[in-house]
Short mmCIF file of C-alpha atoms and ligand atoms in Angstrom, two decimals:
data_model
loop_
_atom_site.label_atom_id
_atom_site.label_comp_id
_atom_site.label_asym_id
_atom_site.label_seq_id
_atom_site.Cartn_x
_atom_site.Cartn_y
_atom_site.Cartn_z
CA UNK A 3 85.85 121.74 104.12
CA UNK A 4 89.63 121.88 103.77
CA UNK A 5 89.86 122.60 107.48
CA UNK A 6 87.90 119.37 108.14
CA UNK A 7 90.51 117.45 106.14
CA UNK A 8 93.33 119.09 108.05
CA UNK A 9 91.68 118.18 111.36
CA UNK A 10 91.14 114.64 110.17
CA UNK A 11 94.84 114.28 109.26
CA UNK A 12 95.75 115.61 112.69
CA UNK A 13 93.82 112.69 114.27
CA UNK A 14 95.73 109.99 112.36
CA UNK A 15 98.53 108.52 114.51
CA UNK A 16 102.15 108.40 113.27
CA UNK A 17 103.66 105.35 111.60
CA UNK A 18 105.57 103.14 114.03
CA UNK A 19 109.25 103.94 114.51
CA UNK A 20 110.20 100.48 113.25
CA UNK A 21 108.18 100.90 110.03
CA UNK A 22 109.89 104.25 109.44
CA UNK A 23 113.35 102.76 109.98
CA UNK A 24 112.73 99.78 107.68
CA UNK A 25 111.33 102.08 105.04
CA UNK A 26 114.34 104.37 105.21
CA UNK A 27 116.60 101.39 104.57
CA UNK A 28 114.46 99.78 101.83
CA UNK A 29 116.71 98.66 99.00
CA UNK A 30 119.86 99.55 100.97
CA UNK A 31 122.31 96.71 100.32
CA UNK A 32 124.31 97.35 103.50
CA UNK A 33 121.19 96.83 105.55
CA UNK A 34 121.20 93.02 105.64
CA UNK A 35 118.80 90.51 107.22
CA UNK A 36 120.54 90.74 110.61
CA UNK A 37 120.01 94.48 110.88
CA UNK A 38 116.47 94.06 109.59
CA UNK A 39 115.79 91.47 112.29
CA UNK A 40 117.29 93.76 114.93
CA UNK A 41 114.77 96.49 114.07
CA UNK A 42 111.90 94.01 114.17
CA UNK A 43 113.00 92.60 117.54
CA UNK A 44 112.78 96.03 119.15
CA UNK A 45 109.08 96.24 118.29
CA UNK A 46 106.98 93.61 120.13
CA UNK A 47 103.86 94.09 117.96
CA UNK A 48 105.87 93.79 114.75
CA UNK A 49 107.74 90.77 116.13
CA UNK A 50 104.44 89.05 116.76
CA UNK A 51 103.12 89.87 113.27
CA UNK A 52 106.32 88.75 111.54
CA UNK A 53 106.41 85.46 113.45
CA UNK A 54 102.75 84.85 112.71
CA UNK A 55 103.35 85.47 109.01
CA UNK A 56 106.34 83.10 108.99
CA UNK A 57 104.15 80.43 110.56
CA UNK A 58 101.25 80.95 108.13
CA UNK A 59 100.18 77.62 106.62
CA UNK A 60 100.61 79.05 103.07
CA UNK A 61 104.37 79.14 103.54
CA UNK A 62 104.40 75.45 104.34
CA UNK A 63 107.33 75.62 106.76
CA UNK A 64 107.78 72.45 108.76
CA UNK A 65 108.14 73.06 112.49
CA UNK A 66 107.50 76.29 114.34
CA UNK A 67 109.46 79.42 113.42
CA UNK A 68 110.36 81.15 116.69
CA UNK A 69 113.40 83.22 115.72
CA UNK A 70 112.90 86.64 114.16
CA UNK A 71 116.09 86.19 112.13
CA UNK A 72 114.81 82.99 110.59
CA UNK A 73 111.40 84.57 109.98
CA UNK A 74 112.99 87.54 108.18
CA UNK A 75 115.10 85.18 106.09
CA UNK A 76 112.05 83.09 105.17
CA UNK A 77 109.77 86.00 104.36
CA UNK A 78 112.26 88.32 102.69
CA UNK A 79 112.90 91.99 103.40
CA UNK A 80 110.11 93.30 101.19
CA UNK A 81 107.47 91.17 102.87
CA UNK A 82 108.64 92.26 106.31
CA UNK A 83 108.47 95.90 105.23
CA UNK A 84 104.97 95.27 103.89
CA UNK A 85 103.94 93.80 107.24
CA UNK A 86 105.46 96.74 109.11
CA UNK A 87 103.66 99.31 106.97
CA UNK A 88 100.38 97.46 106.79
CA UNK A 89 100.10 96.85 110.52
CA UNK A 90 101.58 100.11 111.76
CA UNK A 91 98.56 102.21 110.86
CA UNK A 92 95.31 100.22 110.87
CA UNK A 93 93.16 103.37 110.81
CA UNK A 94 94.50 103.97 107.32
CA UNK A 95 94.73 100.54 105.70
CA UNK A 96 92.11 98.58 107.51
CA UNK A 97 89.05 100.73 107.43
CA UNK A 98 86.16 100.74 104.98
CA UNK A 99 86.18 103.70 102.55
CA UNK A 100 82.68 105.15 102.81
CA UNK A 101 82.46 107.42 99.74
CA UNK A 102 84.23 104.88 97.51
CA UNK A 103 81.90 102.08 98.65
CA UNK A 104 84.94 99.94 99.38
CA UNK A 105 84.85 97.41 102.22
CA UNK A 106 87.30 96.87 105.05
CA UNK A 107 90.56 95.57 103.69
CA UNK A 108 89.93 96.72 100.10
CA UNK A 109 92.42 99.62 100.38
CA UNK A 110 95.04 97.24 101.73
CA UNK A 111 94.52 94.69 98.94
CA UNK A 112 94.56 97.42 96.32
CA UNK A 113 97.75 98.91 97.79
CA UNK A 114 99.42 95.52 98.01
CA UNK A 115 98.62 94.70 94.37
CA UNK A 116 99.85 98.15 93.32
CA UNK A 117 103.07 97.53 95.27
CA UNK A 118 103.59 94.18 93.53
CA UNK A 119 102.88 95.75 90.13
CA UNK A 120 105.24 98.68 90.87
CA UNK A 121 108.01 96.24 91.72
CA UNK A 122 107.43 94.34 88.45
CA UNK A 123 107.30 97.61 86.48
CA UNK A 124 110.53 98.89 88.05
CA UNK A 125 112.39 96.30 85.96
CA UNK A 126 111.01 97.88 82.78
CA UNK A 127 112.20 101.37 83.68
CA UNK A 128 114.83 102.80 81.32
CA UNK A 129 116.66 104.44 84.22
CA UNK A 130 117.64 102.81 87.51
CA UNK A 131 114.68 102.42 89.84
CA UNK A 132 115.04 100.50 93.12
CA UNK A 133 112.39 97.74 93.24
CA UNK A 134 111.92 98.03 97.01
CA UNK A 135 111.29 101.77 96.77
CA UNK A 136 108.72 101.12 94.02
CA UNK A 137 107.08 98.49 96.25
CA UNK A 138 106.94 100.87 99.23
CA UNK A 139 105.53 103.72 97.13
CA UNK A 140 102.87 101.35 95.81
CA UNK A 141 101.77 100.49 99.34
CA UNK A 142 101.56 104.13 100.38
CA UNK A 143 100.24 105.88 97.25
CA UNK A 144 96.54 105.95 98.16
CA UNK A 145 96.72 106.64 101.93
CA UNK A 146 94.80 109.87 101.27
CA UNK A 147 91.69 107.83 100.50
CA UNK A 148 91.47 106.94 104.20
CA UNK A 149 91.54 110.66 104.97
CA UNK A 150 88.83 111.84 102.60
CA UNK A 151 86.54 108.80 102.29
CA UNK A 152 84.15 109.81 105.05
CA UNK A 153 83.73 113.28 103.55
CA UNK A 154 82.62 111.66 100.30
CA UNK A 155 80.03 109.48 102.06
CA UNK A 156 76.58 109.56 100.39
CA UNK A 157 78.05 111.43 97.42
CA UNK A 158 79.14 108.37 95.45
CA UNK A 159 76.37 108.61 92.84
CA UNK A 160 77.09 112.30 92.21
CA UNK A 161 80.86 111.72 91.95
CA UNK A 162 80.51 108.77 89.61
CA UNK A 163 77.91 110.63 87.54
CA UNK A 164 80.13 113.70 87.15
CA UNK A 165 82.91 111.59 85.62
CA UNK A 166 80.54 109.51 83.43
CA UNK A 167 78.94 112.70 82.05
CA UNK A 168 82.35 114.22 81.34
CA UNK A 169 81.65 117.13 83.69
CA UNK A 170 84.85 116.10 85.45
CA UNK A 171 87.83 114.59 83.66
CA UNK A 172 88.59 112.05 86.40
CA UNK A 173 87.53 110.92 89.86
CA UNK A 174 90.31 113.10 91.34
CA UNK A 175 88.80 116.16 89.64
CA UNK A 176 85.40 115.24 91.08
CA UNK A 177 86.98 114.93 94.56
CA UNK A 178 88.60 118.36 94.20
CA UNK A 179 85.33 119.92 93.01
CA UNK A 180 83.59 118.59 96.10
CA UNK A 181 86.23 118.94 98.82
CA UNK A 182 88.81 121.40 97.53
CA UNK A 183 91.47 118.66 97.57
CA UNK A 184 91.76 115.14 96.16
CA UNK A 185 93.02 111.94 97.81
CA UNK A 186 96.51 112.42 96.36
CA UNK A 187 96.89 115.84 97.98
CA UNK A 188 95.41 114.61 101.28
CA UNK A 189 97.82 111.68 101.22
CA UNK A 190 100.72 114.02 100.60
CA UNK A 191 99.81 116.09 103.67
CA UNK A 192 99.50 112.94 105.79
CA UNK A 193 102.79 111.59 104.43
CA UNK A 194 104.50 114.85 105.26
CA UNK A 195 103.18 114.66 108.79
CA UNK A 196 104.57 111.13 109.01
CA UNK A 197 107.96 112.39 107.82
CA UNK A 198 108.16 110.28 104.65
CA UNK A 199 111.10 110.92 102.30
CA UNK A 200 110.66 113.32 99.35
CA UNK A 201 110.54 110.62 96.68
CA UNK A 202 107.65 108.81 98.37
CA UNK A 203 105.84 112.10 98.97
CA UNK A 204 106.13 112.86 95.25
CA UNK A 205 104.75 109.43 94.36
CA UNK A 206 101.77 109.94 96.66
CA UNK A 207 101.05 113.50 95.55
CA UNK A 208 101.40 113.06 91.79
CA UNK A 209 100.39 109.47 91.11
CA UNK A 210 97.42 110.60 88.99
CA UNK A 211 99.28 113.50 87.33
CA UNK A 212 102.86 112.25 87.10
CA UNK A 213 103.97 115.01 84.71
CA UNK A 214 103.66 117.49 87.58
CA UNK A 215 106.40 115.74 89.57
CA UNK A 216 109.92 117.10 89.79
CA UNK A 217 112.00 115.55 87.03
CA UNK A 218 114.24 113.67 89.50
CA UNK A 219 111.20 111.83 90.93
CA UNK A 220 109.49 111.01 87.65
CA UNK A 221 110.68 107.41 87.20
CA UNK A 222 109.18 106.48 90.58
CA UNK A 223 106.05 108.61 90.13
CA UNK A 224 105.30 107.22 86.66
CA UNK A 225 105.98 103.72 87.97
CA UNK A 226 103.31 104.16 90.66
CA UNK A 227 100.97 105.83 88.14
CA UNK A 228 101.18 102.74 85.91
CA UNK A 229 101.04 100.31 88.83
CA UNK A 230 97.87 101.95 90.15
CA UNK A 231 96.23 101.66 86.72
CA UNK A 232 97.38 98.05 86.47
CA UNK A 233 95.79 97.30 89.84
CA UNK A 234 92.47 98.91 88.87
CA UNK A 235 92.49 97.04 85.57
CA UNK A 236 93.20 93.74 87.31
CA UNK A 237 90.18 94.23 89.58
CA UNK A 238 92.08 95.56 92.60
CA UNK A 239 90.58 99.02 92.77
CA UNK A 240 88.78 100.55 95.72
CA UNK A 241 85.24 100.66 94.36
CA UNK A 242 83.66 103.78 92.89
CA UNK A 243 86.79 105.45 91.53
CA UNK A 244 88.19 102.35 89.81
CA UNK A 245 89.36 103.17 86.25
CA UNK A 246 87.85 106.67 86.34
CA UNK A 247 91.23 108.28 85.68
CA UNK A 248 93.41 109.07 82.68
CA UNK A 249 96.63 107.40 81.65
CA UNK A 250 99.52 109.80 81.03
CA UNK A 251 101.20 108.35 77.93
CA UNK A 252 104.36 110.29 78.83
CA UNK A 253 105.40 107.06 80.60
CA UNK A 254 106.76 105.91 77.23
CA UNK A 255 109.83 108.11 77.67
CA UNK A 256 110.70 106.25 80.86
CA UNK A 257 109.37 102.69 80.46
CA UNK A 258 109.73 99.96 77.87
CA UNK A 259 106.27 98.50 77.92
CA UNK A 260 104.25 96.91 75.13
CA UNK A 261 101.07 94.82 75.38
CA UNK A 262 102.94 91.58 76.02
CA UNK A 263 105.18 93.11 78.69
CA UNK A 264 102.11 94.60 80.36
CA UNK A 265 100.37 91.21 80.41
CA UNK A 266 103.48 89.81 82.05
CA UNK A 267 103.45 92.59 84.67
CA UNK A 268 99.78 91.87 85.47
CA UNK A 269 100.44 88.17 85.88
CA UNK A 270 103.63 88.68 87.93
CA UNK A 271 101.80 91.11 90.23
CA UNK A 272 98.87 88.72 90.62
CA UNK A 273 101.18 85.88 91.63
CA UNK A 274 103.15 88.05 94.07
CA UNK A 275 99.87 89.33 95.50
CA UNK A 276 98.68 85.77 96.07
CA UNK A 277 101.98 84.88 97.72
CA UNK A 278 101.89 87.91 100.04
CA UNK A 279 98.18 88.25 100.73
CA UNK A 280 97.94 85.57 103.40
CA UNK A 281 101.07 86.32 105.45
CA UNK A 282 100.21 90.02 105.27
CA UNK A 283 96.50 89.63 105.96
CA UNK A 284 96.64 91.25 109.40
CA UNK A 285 93.63 90.81 111.62
CA UNK B 12 70.90 81.86 98.13
CA UNK B 13 73.57 79.24 97.67
CA UNK B 14 76.16 81.35 95.87
CA UNK B 15 79.57 80.27 94.61
CA UNK B 16 82.09 83.14 94.76
CA UNK B 17 84.81 83.21 92.13
CA UNK B 18 88.17 84.97 92.60
CA UNK B 19 90.38 86.23 89.77
CA UNK B 20 91.15 83.32 87.43
CA UNK B 21 88.57 80.98 88.96
CA UNK B 22 85.74 79.24 87.15
CA UNK B 23 82.74 77.39 88.49
CA UNK B 24 79.54 75.61 87.47
CA UNK B 25 76.29 74.92 89.28
CA UNK B 26 72.92 73.28 88.71
CA UNK B 27 71.72 73.80 92.27
CA UNK B 28 68.12 75.08 92.45
CA UNK B 29 68.10 78.57 93.96
CA UNK B 30 71.85 78.89 93.49
CA UNK B 31 74.07 81.50 91.91
CA UNK B 32 77.64 82.21 90.81
CA UNK B 33 79.16 85.58 91.58
CA UNK B 34 82.40 87.45 91.00
CA UNK B 35 83.45 90.86 92.31
CA UNK B 36 85.09 93.92 90.73
CA UNK B 37 85.97 92.75 87.23
CA UNK B 38 87.85 95.85 86.11
CA UNK B 39 89.39 94.89 82.75
CA UNK B 40 88.72 91.22 83.42
CA UNK B 41 85.85 89.50 81.64
CA UNK B 42 83.19 87.29 83.18
CA UNK B 43 82.20 84.64 80.67
CA UNK B 44 78.83 83.17 81.58
CA UNK B 45 77.48 80.00 79.99
CA UNK B 46 73.94 78.81 80.59
CA UNK B 47 71.84 75.82 79.57
CA UNK B 48 68.19 76.87 79.91
CA UNK B 49 66.84 73.32 79.50
CA UNK B 50 68.99 71.76 82.18
CA UNK B 51 69.17 74.90 84.31
CA UNK B 52 72.93 74.74 84.57
CA UNK B 53 75.13 77.82 84.82
CA UNK B 54 78.87 78.38 84.57
CA UNK B 55 81.14 81.39 84.91
CA UNK B 56 84.84 82.16 84.49
CA UNK B 57 86.68 85.28 85.73
CA UNK B 58 89.19 85.82 82.90
CA UNK B 59 92.12 88.22 83.43
CA UNK B 60 94.23 87.93 80.26
CA UNK B 61 93.65 86.86 76.63
CA UNK B 62 96.35 84.28 76.04
CA UNK B 63 97.90 81.51 78.16
CA UNK B 64 101.04 81.25 76.02
CA UNK B 65 102.77 83.86 78.22
CA UNK B 66 102.96 81.46 81.20
CA UNK B 67 101.97 77.83 80.63
CA UNK B 68 102.53 76.79 84.27
CA UNK B 69 100.00 79.36 85.41
CA UNK B 70 97.47 78.08 82.88
CA UNK B 71 97.90 74.58 84.33
CA UNK B 72 97.22 75.70 87.91
CA UNK B 73 94.60 78.39 87.10
CA UNK B 74 93.08 77.73 83.68
CA UNK B 75 90.30 80.28 84.31
CA UNK B 76 92.87 83.10 84.29
CA UNK B 77 93.36 83.08 80.49
CA UNK B 78 90.62 83.31 77.87
CA UNK B 79 91.78 80.30 75.83
CA UNK B 80 92.15 77.84 78.71
CA UNK B 81 89.12 79.25 80.55
CA UNK B 82 86.73 78.52 77.70
CA UNK B 83 87.80 74.92 77.22
CA UNK B 84 87.78 74.26 80.99
CA UNK B 85 84.40 75.90 81.48
CA UNK B 86 82.79 74.04 78.58
CA UNK B 87 84.23 70.76 79.88
CA UNK B 88 82.95 71.42 83.40
CA UNK B 89 79.51 72.30 82.03
CA UNK B 90 79.47 69.11 79.96
CA UNK B 91 80.24 66.98 83.00
CA UNK B 92 77.24 68.47 84.78
CA UNK B 93 74.85 68.45 81.79
CA UNK B 94 75.99 65.25 80.16
CA UNK B 95 76.13 67.00 76.81
CA UNK B 96 78.63 68.99 74.78
CA UNK B 97 78.09 72.51 73.48
CA UNK B 98 74.53 72.13 72.19
CA UNK B 99 71.94 74.41 73.73
CA UNK B 100 74.43 76.66 75.49
CA UNK B 101 73.86 80.39 75.77
CA UNK B 102 76.82 82.73 76.38
CA UNK B 103 76.91 86.17 78.00
CA UNK B 104 79.85 88.50 78.64
CA UNK B 105 80.41 91.25 81.19
CA UNK B 106 83.39 93.38 82.22
CA UNK B 107 86.31 94.34 80.01
CA UNK B 108 86.48 97.96 81.18
CA UNK B 109 89.45 100.16 80.30
CA UNK B 110 91.38 103.11 81.64
CA UNK B 111 91.34 106.14 79.31
CA UNK B 112 94.44 105.50 77.18
CA UNK B 113 94.95 107.62 74.04
CA UNK B 114 97.29 105.01 72.55
CA UNK B 115 95.78 101.70 73.59
CA UNK B 116 98.58 99.76 75.28
CA UNK B 117 96.52 99.76 78.50
CA UNK B 118 93.24 98.83 76.77
CA UNK B 119 93.43 95.45 78.46
CA UNK B 120 89.67 95.09 78.71
CA UNK B 121 89.15 95.52 74.97
CA UNK B 122 91.76 92.86 74.24
CA UNK B 123 90.10 90.47 76.68
CA UNK B 124 86.65 90.99 75.13
CA UNK B 125 88.02 90.51 71.60
CA UNK B 126 89.82 87.31 72.62
CA UNK B 127 86.76 85.82 74.32
CA UNK B 128 84.48 86.63 71.36
CA UNK B 129 86.98 85.14 68.96
CA UNK B 130 87.34 81.94 70.96
CA UNK B 131 83.59 81.59 71.46
CA UNK B 132 83.11 81.78 67.71
CA UNK B 133 85.69 79.04 67.25
CA UNK B 134 83.65 76.89 69.64
CA UNK B 135 80.52 77.63 67.62
CA UNK B 136 79.08 79.97 70.24
CA UNK B 137 78.24 83.64 70.05
CA UNK B 138 77.23 85.80 72.98
CA UNK B 139 73.51 86.36 73.35
CA UNK B 140 74.17 89.53 75.32
CA UNK B 141 77.16 91.52 76.54
CA UNK B 142 77.76 94.44 78.85
CA UNK B 143 81.39 95.36 78.28
CA UNK B 144 83.78 98.31 78.12
CA UNK B 145 83.40 101.68 79.78
CA UNK B 146 85.49 103.11 82.60
CA UNK B 147 84.09 101.34 85.65
CA UNK B 148 84.32 98.05 87.47
CA UNK B 149 81.44 95.57 87.49
CA UNK B 150 80.33 92.91 89.98
CA UNK B 151 78.38 90.10 88.30
CA UNK B 152 76.00 87.36 89.48
CA UNK B 153 74.26 84.67 87.43
CA UNK B 154 71.07 83.06 88.71
CA UNK B 155 71.13 79.28 88.21
CA UNK B 156 67.32 78.98 87.94
CA UNK B 157 66.85 81.60 85.24
CA UNK B 158 70.25 82.36 83.67
CA UNK B 159 69.58 86.00 84.40
CA UNK B 160 72.74 88.03 84.99
CA UNK B 161 72.70 90.89 87.50
CA UNK B 162 75.38 93.58 87.40
CA UNK B 163 76.33 96.17 89.97
CA UNK B 164 78.85 98.98 90.26
CA UNK B 165 79.32 101.54 93.05
CA UNK B 166 77.26 104.71 92.59
CA UNK B 167 74.87 103.08 90.07
CA UNK B 168 71.62 101.18 90.32
CA UNK B 169 71.91 97.44 89.63
CA UNK B 170 71.03 96.33 86.12
CA UNK B 171 70.35 93.08 84.27
CA UNK B 172 71.66 91.26 81.25
FE1 FE2 C 6 94.88 107.18 93.65
#
């Protein structure tokens, strides 16, 4: 079974060079809009997607936006990065997740909400946590679901039952019992193949068990852990696994978060999701 | 079937024969369903948070998002369709699931359910039936002809309320 997962990961194409470059510079203050636009302009597919987003009716811009620089300025760096990531690997974000009973686009919406929540949560972190890195990690955290979903097909009832009956402590445990690896581990292997930086790899690998992360990565990993739970709570899960996990209350050492602050995070994420969802809809 | 689909924070009403109102993947959100059996009129709100005081502007543009503003808006919309106030209304609740949290800060669903029950009582209503809590996300549909509520969740057989 593990060999099947490895083969499956081998089939998934790399992220585009432009997405990789933008990601590497996320949150880098020296990397201004001009340099951002220069990366976009070198990638015809991304240029088209960015211009289309800038001309989306939701933005309400009068007149046609034809310059990449202006589009980047209008959309903002984070949105452009979101477009680059979301469109650079459609076999990951845009496919239905069989075993989770999630439709086409559900993983993308869930990832986008998680990204928005992670950005909002980064402000509540007691140590310094770059909002754009939190956003990027939120987009990428569940890529492993696209790897393992087809191997869970027709097993949804058994997986869900195992967690409901307390045979397994979480949906991840049920995945491991069935496949030998869970979506977090599969995502980590895929992310490694893509050449993602260590911090993002840690966020992907440990987002359901943040205490296992190296201490230097914990603020980001706990941020994504909480953002993922926020997304599932707000109705942006990916079907069968939604809410079938455990919260690690160790986040309290790293985040200032009470009920009111959490409500504010949910609302802020919802509004950012609504703002981004249309320009980032893809096709 | 002529079905109205509600997103997060939306509410809707219908008295269309053969119609329905549906909302997907509630998570910790609560679907409040109101029904008038005599006039065969149904209403539903997809409520995400208990209290609108955290962001008044949002409550103005999406009253269905918060329990307090959702209930008043939904009752008002029902009244416009039924030509009556609260008399003869039946309420049902679904959703309000939670992540496993030993300390409760993330028990968002429980807080939503408590808020909706509290507000219903203040409006002189109490839920006839509720399917709330647990660790899974529900999709909910109300049938306008019968007031019957159908629930579904991945990996489970559909059930009724
Ligand atoms: Fe996950």
